Coordinates of C-alpha atoms in Angstrom, one line a residue:
Chain A
X1 CA -20.8 -4.5 13.0
X2 CA -20.8 -0.7 13.1
X3 CA -20.9 1.0 10.6
X4 CA -18.7 4.7 9.5
X5 CA -18.6 7.7 7.1
X6 CA -15.9 10.3 6.6
X7 CA -15.2 12.5 4.1
X8 CA -14.2 11.2 0.3
X9 CA -11.5 13.3 -0.1
X10 CA -9.7 16.5 1.5
X11 CA -7.0 18.8 0.7
X12 CA -4.8 20.6 3.2
X13 CA -1.9 22.2 2.7
X14 CA 2.3 21.6 3.6
X15 CA 2.4 22.2 8.0
X16 CA -0.8 23.1 8.6
X17 CA -3.1 20.3 11.4
X18 CA -5.3 18.7 9.1
X19 CA -8.6 16.9 10.7
X20 CA -9.7 13.8 9.5
X21 CA -14.1 13.4 11.1
X22 CA -15.4 10.2 11.2
X23 CA -19.1 8.8 12.2
X24 CA -20.3 6.0 13.9
X25 CA -23.4 6.2 15.2
X26 CA -24.2 2.6 16.2
X27 CA -20.4 2.3 17.7
X28 CA -21.2 -1.0 20.3
X29 CA -19.9 -1.2 23.8
X30 CA -16.7 -2.8 23.1
X31 CA -15.7 -1.1 19.1
X32 CA -13.0 0.1 19.5
X33 CA -12.1 2.9 16.7
X34 CA -8.9 2.4 14.7
X35 CA -7.8 4.7 12.1
X36 CA -5.1 2.9 9.2
X37 CA -3.2 4.9 6.3
X38 CA -2.3 3.5 3.1
X39 CA -0.5 4.5 0.0
X40 CA -0.2 3.6 -3.7
X41 CA 0.3 -0.3 -4.4
X42 CA 0.6 -0.2 -0.8
X43 CA -1.6 -2.7 2.3
X44 CA -2.9 -0.2 4.4
X45 CA -0.9 1.0 8.0
X46 CA -2.4 1.0 11.6
X47 CA -1.8 4.8 12.8
X48 CA -3.9 5.3 16.2
X49 CA -6.4 2.8 18.7
X50 CA -9.0 3.8 20.9
X51 CA -11.4 3.7 23.1
X52 CA -12.8 7.3 24.8
X53 CA -11.1 10.6 25.8
X54 CA -8.0 10.5 23.8
X55 CA -5.3 9.3 22.7
X56 CA -1.8 10.5 21.0
X57 CA 1.4 9.3 19.6
X58 CA 3.6 9.4 17.8
X59 CA 2.3 10.6 14.2
X60 CA -2.0 11.3 15.3
X61 CA -4.0 12.3 17.5
X62 CA -6.7 10.7 17.7
X63 CA -9.9 12.7 20.1
X64 CA -13.4 10.9 21.1
X65 CA -16.2 12.6 22.8
X66 CA -18.4 11.6 25.7
X67 CA -21.0 9.6 23.4
X68 CA -18.1 7.8 20.8
X69 CA -20.8 8.6 18.2
X70 CA -18.0 10.2 16.5
X71 CA -13.8 9.7 16.5
X72 CA -11.8 13.1 14.6
X73 CA -7.5 12.2 13.2
X74 CA -5.5 14.2 13.5
X75 CA -2.4 14.9 11.6
X76 CA -0.1 18.1 13.2
X77 CA 1.7 19.2 11.5
X78 CA 1.3 17.7 7.7
X79 CA 3.8 16.9 4.4
X80 CA 3.6 16.3 1.1
X81 CA 3.6 12.3 2.2
X82 CA 0.5 12.5 4.4
X83 CA -1.1 12.1 1.6
X84 CA -2.9 9.4 1.3
X85 CA -6.1 7.2 1.5
X86 CA -6.8 7.1 6.4
X87 CA -10.0 4.4 7.2
X88 CA -12.2 4.8 9.9
X89 CA -12.6 1.4 11.0
X90 CA -14.6 0.7 14.3
X91 CA -16.6 -2.9 15.7
X92 CA -13.1 -4.8 16.3
X93 CA -14.9 -7.4 18.7
X94 CA -11.9 -9.4 20.8
X95 CA -11.9 -12.4 22.9
X96 CA -12.3 -14.8 20.2
X97 CA -14.1 -13.7 18.1
X98 CA -12.8 -13.0 13.5
X99 CA -11.7 -9.5 14.6
X100 CA -11.6 -9.3 10.5
X101 CA -10.7 -5.6 9.5
X102 CA -14.3 -3.4 7.9
X103 CA -13.1 -0.9 5.8
X104 CA -14.7 1.3 4.3
X105 CA -14.0 4.3 1.5
X106 CA -12.0 5.7 3.0
X107 CA -10.7 9.6 3.3
X108 CA -8.3 10.8 0.2
X109 CA -5.9 13.8 1.7
X110 CA -4.2 15.3 -0.5
X111 CA -1.0 17.5 0.4
X112 CA 0.2 20.3 -1.7
X113 CA 3.5 22.0 -1.6
Chain B
X1 CA 11.7 -8.7 10.7
X2 CA 11.0 -8.6 7.9
X3 CA 7.2 -7.6 8.2
X4 CA 4.4 -9.6 5.9
X5 CA 5.8 -10.2 2.9
X6 CA 3.2 -12.1 -0.4
X7 CA 4.2 -13.3 -3.8
X8 CA 4.6 -12.9 -6.5
X9 CA 3.9 -8.9 -5.8
X10 CA 1.9 -8.9 -9.9
X11 CA 1.0 -10.7 -12.0
X12 CA -0.8 -11.2 -15.2
X13 CA -3.0 -14.3 -16.4
X14 CA -5.6 -14.9 -18.7
X15 CA -9.5 -15.7 -17.6
X16 CA -9.3 -19.3 -16.8
X17 CA -6.6 -20.3 -15.8
X18 CA -5.0 -20.9 -12.6
X19 CA -3.7 -19.2 -10.0
X20 CA -1.5 -19.1 -6.4
X21 CA -0.7 -16.2 -3.8
X22 CA 1.1 -17.1 -0.9
X23 CA 1.5 -15.3 1.9
X24 CA 4.2 -14.9 4.9
X25 CA 3.1 -13.5 8.0
X26 CA 5.1 -11.8 10.8
X27 CA 6.7 -15.2 12.0
X28 CA 5.7 -14.3 15.8
X29 CA 1.9 -14.0 14.8
X30 CA -1.2 -16.2 14.8
X31 CA -3.6 -14.7 12.9
X32 CA -3.4 -14.0 9.5
X33 CA -5.9 -12.7 6.7
X34 CA -7.1 -12.4 3.3
X35 CA -8.4 -9.2 2.2
X36 CA -9.2 -7.9 -1.1
X37 CA -9.9 -4.5 -2.9
X38 CA -10.3 -2.5 -5.7
X39 CA -10.2 0.7 -7.4
X40 CA -11.6 3.2 -4.9
X41 CA -12.8 1.2 -2.1
X42 CA -12.0 0.0 0.8
X43 CA -10.2 -3.9 1.5
X44 CA -12.9 -6.4 2.0
X45 CA -11.7 -8.9 4.1
X46 CA -12.3 -13.0 2.9
X47 CA -11.1 -15.6 5.1
X48 CA -9.3 -15.5 8.4
X49 CA -7.0 -18.0 10.0
X50 CA -5.9 -18.5 13.8
X51 CA -3.3 -20.2 13.6
X52 CA -3.7 -23.5 11.2
X53 CA -7.5 -23.8 11.5
X54 CA -9.2 -22.3 9.0
X55 CA -12.3 -19.9 11.5
X56 CA -14.0 -17.7 9.1
X57 CA -14.4 -18.7 5.0
X58 CA -18.3 -17.5 4.3
X59 CA -16.6 -14.3 2.9
X60 CA -14.7 -15.9 0.1
X61 CA -16.1 -14.7 -3.0
X62 CA -17.1 -17.8 -4.4
X63 CA -15.9 -21.2 -4.1
X64 CA -13.8 -20.7 -7.1
X65 CA -11.4 -19.4 -4.6
X66 CA -9.4 -21.6 -1.4
X67 CA -6.9 -20.7 1.4
X68 CA -4.7 -22.8 2.6
X69 CA -2.0 -22.7 5.6
X70 CA -1.6 -26.3 5.9
X71 CA 1.2 -26.1 9.3
X72 CA 0.1 -22.0 10.7
X73 CA 2.5 -20.4 8.9
X74 CA 2.9 -19.3 5.0
X75 CA -0.8 -18.6 3.5
X76 CA -1.7 -19.8 0.0
X77 CA -5.0 -18.2 -1.4
X78 CA -5.6 -19.8 -4.5
X79 CA -8.5 -18.8 -7.6
X80 CA -9.7 -21.6 -9.4
X81 CA -10.7 -20.7 -13.3
X82 CA -10.1 -16.8 -12.9
X83 CA -12.7 -14.2 -14.7
X84 CA -11.9 -10.4 -15.8
X85 CA -14.1 -9.8 -12.6
X86 CA -11.4 -11.3 -10.1
X87 CA -8.4 -8.5 -11.3
X88 CA -7.6 -6.5 -7.5
X89 CA -5.4 -6.3 -4.8
X90 CA -4.8 -9.4 -3.3
X91 CA -3.8 -8.7 0.5
X92 CA -2.5 -10.5 3.4
X93 CA -2.7 -9.0 6.5
X94 CA -1.7 -11.5 10.2
X95 CA -1.2 -10.3 13.8
X96 CA -0.1 -11.4 17.1
X97 CA -4.1 -12.3 19.0
X98 CA -3.6 -12.9 22.8
X99 CA -6.8 -12.8 25.0
X100 CA -8.0 -9.4 24.8
X101 CA -7.8 -6.4 24.0
X102 CA -7.0 -4.6 21.4
X103 CA -5.1 -5.3 17.7
X104 CA -3.5 -4.2 14.8
X105 CA -2.8 -5.7 11.9
X106 CA 0.0 -5.4 9.9
X107 CA -0.9 -5.6 6.5
X108 CA 2.1 -7.7 3.8
X109 CA 2.7 -4.7 -0.1
X110 CA 0.3 -7.5 -2.2
X111 CA -0.6 -8.6 -5.0
X112 CA -1.8 -7.8 -8.3
X113 CA -3.9 -9.6 -9.9
X114 CA -4.7 -8.6 -13.5
X115 CA -7.3 -11.4 -15.3
X116 CA -6.9 -10.7 -19.0

């Protein structure tokens, strides 16, 4: 399964756009890239998932270059409530595999007023 | 649908005691996963079920850990003869897997275990 590397922590201010980059040099052809968010004392929450190019939903965008060796989670205009740990995951195989998630240490985002 | 629920939310036990945690997944989900999370680390996969079948259990931390999902609905995770190193957050997640394609896992709030 592909290993991911992301910054341990990031700081931002309210209203700014935050970009968190994750590297996954050994990503396999059929791997998707998924981001989860976790608040203290809560389970992780799915944010976004993509395979290539760009994916956007109501809370975030995910940018994936052509070689897929990295990805960037973009959070527009963050607020204090976006302070959390963000995990980048790859290695989900489908069609019958166990599909468990392999979490790293994540990126702790701190949003300041 | 109220999401994935776990019970209890907190458990304090003495070393050597047995503990059991319960997870109720989202009702139509066929897969159920257990993870453990220690402070400062991401969740660590333990085991998973597809309906009532436990398809992967080699990642359970030791033979003191066991899990069941008797009727393909709720699941229990038991830790026998607890040790202080078992202190952690135990997370349950569920998903609906049908055919190929990506899917997301929905996590419960977790059960925080403290072994004294």
